Amino acid sequence: MVVHQSDHIINTVKIADFTIHEHHLNLTYTVDQFQFSTKIFYHEVYFSKLIETYSQFFIKRVVAHIALFEGMKLCSLFPQYYDISVVAEYLEPNALDLFVKIYQGVFAQHWYENKVTDYQQPDIIYSQDLGVHQPARILGNDQTVLTGCGGGKDSILAMKMLEVGGIPFASMQYSHSTYGKADVQHELISQVLECVHPTQKHQISIYDDFTEFPFLKLYLPGNSGIIAPETPISIFLSLILMLDQGYNYLCLAHEKSANHGNLFWHEINREVNHQWGKGVEAEYILDKYIRDNLLSNFKYFSILQPIYDFRIFRNFSKYPEFVSKIHSCNVKKPWCKKCPKCAYVWLGLMAFSRLDVVNQVFQGNLFDDVELTPTFRAMLGLTEHTPFECIGEIEESWLLMKKCLERGLSGRALDIFTEEILSNTTINWEEIEQKYNYIYTTEHYIPNWIFEAIKEQL
């Protein structure tokens, strides 16, 4: 008999315990009879100092939110229940509303990949009352902007914009055991940071045995894989650094392209968007939730929200020295050269950046890689949906390929583009480029004083 994921073969995911140590958090979860843990190390933070400054109860409130959202990845198993009893007193009812909103936005892809149409979220249960709390304040008024750095083109461009605009910023980077050894990840990001001058460089290292263990492969082989709300989690993780240093502003580098989904799934009547957690809707609700419920003088924004990826690649080309420093691959860092992310970043770089510099890094024509042909076709909108990766919209890929042809480039993928897209004489290329090269000066949540300082660089 085939047991479908929607039959709730996993009964309960539970936050079993959380412990605050001097330099790290230890979060323990159970999945029915199985146990997993997530350890989060803050390289420069002393939690005893934070507790002395803000109170043990308040720090536990922040950690409870981290535990709540870290546990969301376990809900990839389609459990019937999510038991949060151990952190319930530190949360309010609207924290659970936020969890459901984030879960449904991020996990639409997971439902689609598993063909699950009858599951909205686990029932959140708790054996003790939820709390009633007022937001605290970050002590201090440091105008330094804490800026996330994942090592890719977006984060280095964001930091450069702040630097040129004269706005002091500190960098936040984190490694995750999903992506390999922590030291290797931190070293790769450190190479990117050599190109700018942050006031401080903050490091977080995450070790997660649920993502490392072959649990799904052995116990739930029909499940498509683990989904995690990476951006929302990173925002809650950043709060510890902001409290520790007195930062009021958190800046990430999410572009306008993240607001558009991979497909509209008619069976559940909703859009499926791999990047939903990076989009402007998630940005707004997370910023508002934290300010209303945790830290009243907190502000989160994306500095690249006014522009699409197409323009980001164009702006990035002003800095050829960055090309050899960045990495974006989620399979094998720095570049596997076989995944949709590698193919897309290479496409964008080839469209605008110095070809000799790009070729030195990638050392090959990915347009001619037969294994990538289905990926390029999906990017062009010639399949059921675009790749489930952090890439631009279909018409952005059209524009990038058109730019590559104008630069004299060739290859199998460009031949497909020429035959199936460029041959369509009804396409208004001027209108498309105008859309993706435009600066949307009112469609963002960047604080006014920061926007005024960086707007000329957009």
Coordinates of C-alpha atoms in Angstrom, one line a residue:
M1 CA 0.0 0.0 0.0
V2 CA 1.3 3.5 -0.8
V3 CA 1.0 5.9 2.1
H4 CA 0.7 9.5 0.9
Q5 CA 2.4 12.4 2.8
S6 CA -1.1 14.0 3.4
D7 CA -2.0 10.9 5.5
H8 CA 0.0 12.4 8.3
I9 CA 2.3 9.4 8.8
I10 CA 4.3 11.7 11.1
N11 CA 2.1 12.5 14.1
T12 CA 3.9 15.2 16.1
V13 CA 6.9 17.5 15.7
K14 CA 7.8 18.9 19.1
I15 CA 10.2 21.5 20.5
A16 CA 11.6 19.3 23.2
D17 CA 14.0 21.7 24.9
F18 CA 16.1 24.8 24.4
T19 CA 19.3 25.8 26.3
I20 CA 21.2 29.1 26.3
H21 CA 24.9 28.6 26.7
E22 CA 27.5 31.3 26.9
H23 CA 28.2 31.4 23.2
H24 CA 25.6 29.2 21.6
L25 CA 22.0 28.0 21.6
N26 CA 21.1 24.3 21.7
L27 CA 17.6 23.5 20.3
T28 CA 16.2 20.0 20.6
Y29 CA 13.3 18.6 18.6
T30 CA 11.5 15.3 18.4
V31 CA 9.7 13.8 15.5
D32 CA 7.5 11.2 17.1
Q33 CA 10.2 8.8 18.5
F34 CA 13.1 10.4 16.7
Q35 CA 15.3 13.2 18.1
F36 CA 17.2 16.0 16.4
S37 CA 19.2 19.1 17.4
T38 CA 20.2 22.4 16.1
K39 CA 23.2 24.2 17.6
I40 CA 23.7 27.9 16.8
F41 CA 27.0 29.5 17.7
Y42 CA 27.5 33.2 17.9
H43 CA 31.2 33.8 17.6
E44 CA 31.3 37.2 19.4
V45 CA 28.3 37.1 21.8
Y46 CA 28.4 36.4 25.5
F47 CA 24.8 35.4 26.5
S48 CA 25.5 36.1 30.2
K49 CA 26.1 39.7 29.3
L50 CA 22.9 39.9 27.2
I51 CA 20.9 38.4 30.0
E52 CA 22.4 40.8 32.5
T53 CA 21.5 43.7 30.2
Y54 CA 18.0 42.7 29.0
S55 CA 16.8 40.0 31.5
Q56 CA 16.8 36.3 31.2
F57 CA 13.1 36.2 30.4
F58 CA 13.4 38.6 27.4
I59 CA 16.3 36.7 25.9
K60 CA 14.3 33.6 26.3
R61 CA 11.5 35.3 24.4
V62 CA 13.9 36.0 21.5
V63 CA 15.3 32.4 21.6
A64 CA 11.7 31.0 21.7
H65 CA 11.1 32.7 18.3
I66 CA 14.3 31.2 16.9
A67 CA 13.2 27.8 18.2
L68 CA 9.7 28.2 16.8
F69 CA 10.9 29.0 13.3
E70 CA 13.9 26.6 13.3
G71 CA 11.4 23.9 13.9
M72 CA 9.5 24.8 10.7
K73 CA 11.9 22.7 8.6
L74 CA 10.8 19.6 10.5
C75 CA 7.3 20.4 9.2
S76 CA 8.5 19.3 5.8
L77 CA 7.4 15.9 7.1
F78 CA 3.7 17.0 7.0
P79 CA 3.1 16.3 10.7
Q80 CA -0.4 16.5 12.1
Y81 CA 0.8 18.5 15.2
Y82 CA 3.6 20.9 16.1
D83 CA 3.9 20.9 19.9
I84 CA 5.4 24.2 21.2
S85 CA 4.6 23.7 24.9
V86 CA 8.2 24.3 26.0
V87 CA 8.3 27.8 24.5
A88 CA 4.6 28.7 24.8
E89 CA 4.9 31.1 27.7
Y90 CA 7.4 33.2 25.8
L91 CA 5.1 33.6 22.7
E92 CA 1.9 35.3 22.0
P93 CA -1.0 34.2 19.8
N94 CA 0.1 36.4 16.9
A95 CA 3.5 34.6 16.9
L96 CA 1.5 31.5 15.9
D97 CA -0.4 33.5 13.3
L98 CA 3.0 34.6 11.9
F99 CA 4.2 31.0 11.8
V100 CA 1.2 29.9 9.8
K101 CA 1.6 32.8 7.4
I102 CA 5.3 32.1 6.8
Y103 CA 4.7 28.4 6.6
Q104 CA 2.1 28.7 3.9
G105 CA 4.1 31.2 1.9
V106 CA 7.3 29.2 2.0
F107 CA 5.9 25.7 1.8
A108 CA 3.6 26.1 -1.2
Q109 CA 6.6 24.8 -3.3
H110 CA 6.8 21.8 -1.0
W111 CA 3.1 21.1 -1.4
Y112 CA 3.5 21.3 -5.2
E113 CA 6.5 19.0 -5.3
N114 CA 4.7 16.4 -3.2
K115 CA 1.3 16.9 -5.0
V116 CA -0.3 17.6 -1.6
T117 CA -3.5 19.6 -1.9
D118 CA -5.2 18.9 1.4
Y119 CA -2.7 20.2 4.0
Q120 CA -2.4 23.8 5.1
Q121 CA -0.1 23.5 8.2
P122 CA 0.3 21.4 11.3
D123 CA -2.0 22.0 14.2
I124 CA 0.0 24.0 16.7
I125 CA -0.6 22.6 20.2
Y126 CA 0.7 23.6 23.7
S127 CA 0.0 22.4 27.2
Q128 CA 0.6 25.7 28.9
D129 CA -0.8 29.2 28.3
L130 CA 0.7 31.5 25.8
G131 CA 2.1 34.8 27.2
V132 CA 1.1 38.4 27.0
H133 CA 4.1 40.7 26.5
Q134 CA 5.1 44.2 25.5
P135 CA 7.9 44.9 23.1
A136 CA 11.3 45.9 24.6
R137 CA 13.8 48.3 23.0
I138 CA 17.2 47.8 21.7
L139 CA 19.5 49.7 24.1
G140 CA 21.5 52.3 22.3
N141 CA 20.9 54.1 19.1
D142 CA 23.7 52.9 16.8
Q143 CA 23.1 54.0 13.2
T144 CA 25.4 51.3 12.0
V145 CA 23.4 49.0 9.7
L146 CA 23.7 45.3 10.3
T147 CA 23.9 43.9 6.8
G148 CA 23.6 40.2 5.8
C149 CA 26.3 38.8 3.7
G150 CA 25.7 35.4 2.0
G151 CA 28.7 35.8 -0.3
G152 CA 26.7 36.4 -3.5
K153 CA 26.4 39.3 -5.9
D154 CA 23.5 40.9 -4.1
S155 CA 25.0 41.2 -0.7
I156 CA 28.3 42.5 -1.9
L157 CA 26.5 45.1 -4.1
A158 CA 24.3 46.1 -1.1
M159 CA 27.3 46.6 1.1
K160 CA 29.1 48.6 -1.6
M161 CA 26.1 50.8 -1.9
L162 CA 26.0 51.6 1.8
E163 CA 29.8 52.2 1.7
V164 CA 29.6 54.6 -1.2
G165 CA 26.6 56.3 0.4
G166 CA 28.6 57.0 3.5
I167 CA 26.5 54.8 5.8
P168 CA 28.4 52.7 8.3
F169 CA 27.6 49.0 8.3
A170 CA 28.6 45.8 10.0
S171 CA 28.4 42.5 8.3
M172 CA 26.5 39.4 9.4
Q173 CA 27.4 36.0 7.9
Y174 CA 26.4 32.5 8.8
S175 CA 27.4 29.0 7.9
H176 CA 25.1 26.0 7.9
S177 CA 26.1 22.4 8.0
T178 CA 23.8 21.8 5.0
Y179 CA 26.4 23.6 2.9
G180 CA 29.5 21.9 4.2
K181 CA 32.3 22.7 6.6
A182 CA 31.7 25.9 8.6
D183 CA 35.3 27.2 8.2
V184 CA 35.2 26.8 4.4
Q185 CA 31.9 28.8 4.2
H186 CA 33.2 31.5 6.5
E187 CA 36.4 31.8 4.5
L188 CA 34.6 32.1 1.2
I189 CA 32.4 34.9 2.7
S190 CA 35.5 36.6 4.1
Q191 CA 36.9 36.9 0.6
V192 CA 33.8 38.9 -0.4
L193 CA 34.2 41.1 2.7
E194 CA 37.7 42.0 1.6
C195 CA 36.1 44.2 -1.1
V196 CA 34.3 46.5 1.4
H197 CA 35.0 47.9 4.9
P198 CA 32.4 46.9 7.5
T199 CA 32.8 48.3 11.0
Q200 CA 32.6 44.8 12.4
K201 CA 32.3 41.3 11.0
H202 CA 29.9 39.0 12.9
Q203 CA 29.8 35.3 12.4
I204 CA 27.2 32.7 13.2
S205 CA 27.7 28.9 12.7
I206 CA 24.7 26.6 12.6
Y207 CA 25.0 22.8 13.0
D208 CA 21.8 20.9 12.2
D209 CA 21.7 17.1 12.3
F210 CA 18.2 16.9 10.8
T211 CA 19.5 18.3 7.5
E212 CA 22.6 16.2 7.7
F213 CA 21.1 12.8 8.6
P214 CA 19.6 10.6 5.8
F215 CA 16.3 10.6 7.7
L216 CA 14.1 11.4 4.7
K217 CA 15.9 9.0 2.4
L218 CA 15.5 6.1 4.8
Y219 CA 12.2 6.8 6.5
L220 CA 10.2 8.9 4.1
P221 CA 11.6 8.3 0.6
G222 CA 8.5 9.7 -1.0
N223 CA 9.1 13.1 0.4
S224 CA 10.7 15.6 -2.1
G225 CA 13.1 17.0 0.5
I226 CA 13.5 19.5 3.3
I227 CA 12.3 23.1 3.0
A228 CA 13.4 25.7 5.5
P229 CA 12.3 29.3 5.9
E230 CA 15.9 30.5 5.6
T231 CA 15.3 34.2 5.4
P232 CA 12.8 34.5 8.3
I233 CA 15.1 32.4 10.5
S234 CA 18.1 34.6 9.6
I235 CA 16.1 37.7 10.7
F236 CA 15.3 36.2 14.1
L237 CA 18.9 35.0 14.4
S238 CA 20.1 38.6 13.8
L239 CA 18.2 39.9 16.7
I240 CA 20.8 38.5 19.1
L241 CA 23.5 40.5 17.3
M242 CA 21.4 43.6 17.3
L243 CA 20.7 43.4 21.0
D244 CA 24.4 42.7 21.7
Q245 CA 25.7 45.6 19.7
G246 CA 22.8 48.1 19.8
Y247 CA 22.1 48.1 16.1
N248 CA 18.6 49.3 15.1
Y249 CA 18.7 48.6 11.4
L250 CA 18.9 45.2 9.6
C251 CA 19.6 45.3 5.9
L252 CA 19.3 42.3 3.5
A253 CA 19.7 42.3 -0.2
H254 CA 16.5 40.9 -1.7
E255 CA 15.6 42.1 -5.2
K256 CA 12.2 42.9 -6.8
S257 CA 12.4 39.7 -8.8
A258 CA 11.8 37.7 -5.6
N259 CA 8.2 38.9 -5.5
H260 CA 7.1 36.8 -8.6
G261 CA 6.4 33.1 -8.3
N262 CA 7.5 30.1 -10.3
L263 CA 3.9 29.2 -11.3
F264 CA 0.3 29.5 -10.4
W265 CA -1.0 26.1 -9.1
H266 CA -4.7 26.0 -10.0
E267 CA -5.4 22.9 -7.9
I268 CA -5.0 25.0 -4.7
N269 CA -5.6 28.3 -6.4
R270 CA -2.4 30.0 -5.3
E271 CA 1.0 31.1 -6.5
V272 CA 4.0 28.9 -5.8
N273 CA 7.1 31.1 -5.1
H274 CA 10.4 29.5 -4.1
Q275 CA 11.6 33.0 -3.0
W276 CA 8.4 34.0 -1.0
G277 CA 10.4 34.4 2.2
K278 CA 12.6 37.0 0.5
G279 CA 9.8 38.9 -1.1
V280 CA 8.3 42.2 -0.1
E281 CA 5.2 40.7 1.6
A282 CA 7.3 38.6 3.9
E283 CA 9.6 41.6 4.5
Y284 CA 6.7 43.8 5.6
I285 CA 5.0 41.2 7.9
L286 CA 8.3 40.2 9.6
D287 CA 9.4 43.8 10.1
K288 CA 6.0 44.8 11.6
Y289 CA 5.8 41.7 13.8
I290 CA 9.2 42.2 15.4
R291 CA 8.6 45.9 15.9
D292 CA 5.1 45.4 17.4
N293 CA 6.0 42.4 19.5
L294 CA 9.7 42.2 20.3
L295 CA 11.7 45.3 19.6
S296 CA 9.9 48.6 19.1
N297 CA 12.9 50.4 17.6
F298 CA 13.8 47.7 15.1
K299 CA 13.8 48.2 11.4
Y300 CA 14.3 45.5 8.7
F301 CA 14.5 46.3 5.0
S302 CA 15.9 45.2 1.7
I303 CA 18.1 47.7 0.0
L304 CA 17.7 46.1 -3.5
Q305 CA 13.9 45.9 -3.4
P306 CA 13.5 48.8 -5.8
I307 CA 15.2 47.0 -8.7
Y308 CA 15.1 43.8 -10.6
D309 CA 17.9 41.3 -11.0
F310 CA 18.5 42.5 -14.6
R311 CA 19.6 45.9 -13.3
I312 CA 21.5 44.3 -10.4
F313 CA 23.7 42.4 -12.9
R314 CA 24.2 45.6 -14.8
N315 CA 25.2 47.5 -11.7
F316 CA 27.4 44.7 -10.5
S317 CA 29.4 44.8 -13.7
K318 CA 30.9 48.1 -12.5
Y319 CA 33.0 46.1 -10.1
P320 CA 34.9 43.4 -12.1
E321 CA 37.1 42.7 -9.1
F322 CA 34.0 41.2 -7.3
V323 CA 33.5 38.4 -9.8
S324 CA 36.2 36.1 -8.5
K325 CA 35.2 36.7 -4.9
I326 CA 31.5 35.9 -5.0
H327 CA 29.8 32.5 -4.7
S328 CA 26.1 31.6 -4.9
C329 CA 25.9 27.8 -5.4
N330 CA 23.8 25.8 -2.8
V331 CA 25.1 22.5 -4.0
K332 CA 28.9 22.7 -4.0
K333 CA 30.6 26.0 -3.0
P334 CA 31.8 28.1 -4.7
W335 CA 30.3 26.8 -8.0
C336 CA 29.1 23.3 -9.0
K337 CA 28.3 24.7 -12.6
K338 CA 25.5 22.2 -12.9
C339 CA 22.6 23.7 -10.9
P340 CA 20.0 26.3 -11.8
K341 CA 21.6 28.9 -9.5
C342 CA 25.1 28.5 -11.1
A343 CA 23.6 28.6 -14.6
Y344 CA 21.5 31.8 -13.9
V345 CA 24.4 33.7 -12.2
W346 CA 26.7 32.8 -15.1
L347 CA 24.1 34.0 -17.6
G348 CA 23.8 37.3 -15.8
L349 CA 27.5 37.8 -15.5
M350 CA 28.0 36.9 -19.2
A351 CA 25.4 39.4 -20.2
F352 CA 27.1 42.4 -18.5
S353 CA 30.5 41.7 -16.8
R354 CA 33.9 41.4 -18.3
L355 CA 34.0 38.1 -20.2
D356 CA 37.6 37.4 -19.5
V357 CA 37.0 37.7 -15.7
V358 CA 33.9 35.5 -15.8
N359 CA 35.6 32.9 -18.0
Q360 CA 38.5 32.7 -15.6
V361 CA 36.1 31.7 -12.8
F362 CA 33.8 29.3 -14.7
Q363 CA 36.2 28.0 -17.3
G364 CA 33.6 26.8 -19.8
N365 CA 30.6 27.7 -21.9
L366 CA 27.6 26.6 -19.8
F367 CA 25.3 27.3 -22.7
D368 CA 26.7 24.2 -24.4
D369 CA 26.4 21.9 -21.3
V370 CA 23.8 19.3 -22.3
E371 CA 22.9 18.7 -18.7
L372 CA 21.9 22.3 -18.3
T373 CA 19.7 22.4 -21.4
P374 CA 16.5 21.6 -19.4
T375 CA 17.5 24.2 -16.8
F376 CA 17.9 26.9 -19.5
R377 CA 14.6 25.9 -21.1
A378 CA 12.9 26.2 -17.7
M379 CA 14.4 29.7 -17.2
L380 CA 13.0 30.7 -20.6
G381 CA 9.5 29.6 -19.6
L382 CA 9.4 26.6 -21.9
T383 CA 8.5 24.1 -19.2
E384 CA 5.7 23.9 -16.5
H385 CA 7.5 26.2 -14.1
T386 CA 10.8 28.0 -13.7
P387 CA 13.5 26.4 -11.6
F388 CA 12.9 26.4 -7.8
E389 CA 15.9 28.6 -7.1
C390 CA 16.6 32.2 -6.3
I391 CA 16.6 33.4 -9.9
G392 CA 14.9 36.1 -11.9
E393 CA 11.7 36.1 -13.9
I394 CA 11.2 34.5 -17.3
E395 CA 11.5 37.7 -19.2
E396 CA 14.6 38.7 -17.3
S397 CA 16.2 35.5 -18.6
W398 CA 15.1 36.5 -22.1
L399 CA 16.7 39.9 -21.8
L400 CA 20.0 38.4 -20.4
M401 CA 20.2 35.9 -23.3
K402 CA 19.5 38.7 -25.8
K403 CA 22.3 40.7 -24.2
C404 CA 24.6 37.7 -24.5
L405 CA 23.8 37.3 -28.2
E406 CA 24.5 41.0 -28.7
R407 CA 27.9 40.4 -27.2
G408 CA 28.6 37.8 -29.8
L409 CA 28.2 34.8 -27.5
S410 CA 26.9 31.4 -28.7
G411 CA 25.9 28.0 -27.5
R412 CA 23.1 25.4 -27.5
A413 CA 20.9 27.4 -24.9
L414 CA 21.2 30.5 -27.0
D415 CA 20.2 28.6 -30.1
I416 CA 17.0 27.5 -28.3
F417 CA 16.3 31.0 -27.2
T418 CA 16.8 32.3 -30.8
E419 CA 14.5 29.6 -32.2
E420 CA 11.7 29.6 -29.6
I421 CA 11.7 33.2 -28.2
L422 CA 13.6 35.6 -30.3
S423 CA 11.8 34.5 -33.5
N424 CA 8.6 35.8 -32.1
T425 CA 8.3 39.2 -33.7
T426 CA 5.4 40.3 -31.5
I427 CA 7.6 40.6 -28.4
N428 CA 8.1 44.3 -27.4
W429 CA 11.7 44.2 -26.3
E430 CA 11.9 47.9 -25.5
E431 CA 8.9 47.6 -23.1
I432 CA 10.4 44.5 -21.4
E433 CA 13.7 46.2 -20.9
Q434 CA 12.1 49.3 -19.6
K435 CA 10.3 47.2 -16.9
Y436 CA 13.3 45.3 -15.7
N437 CA 15.8 48.2 -15.9
Y438 CA 13.5 50.7 -14.1
I439 CA 14.1 52.0 -10.5
Y440 CA 10.9 51.6 -8.5
T441 CA 11.5 54.5 -6.1
T442 CA 8.3 54.1 -4.1
E443 CA 7.9 50.3 -3.9
H444 CA 10.2 49.5 -1.0
Y445 CA 10.5 49.9 2.8
I446 CA 14.0 51.4 2.9
P447 CA 14.2 54.2 5.6
N448 CA 14.1 57.6 3.9
W449 CA 17.5 58.7 5.2
I450 CA 19.1 55.6 3.8
F451 CA 17.3 55.7 0.5
E452 CA 18.4 59.3 0.0
A453 CA 22.0 58.3 0.5
I454 CA 22.0 55.3 -1.9
K455 CA 19.3 56.1 -4.5
E456 CA 21.9 57.4 -7.1
Q457 CA 23.6 54.0 -7.0
L458 CA 20.4 52.1 -7.9

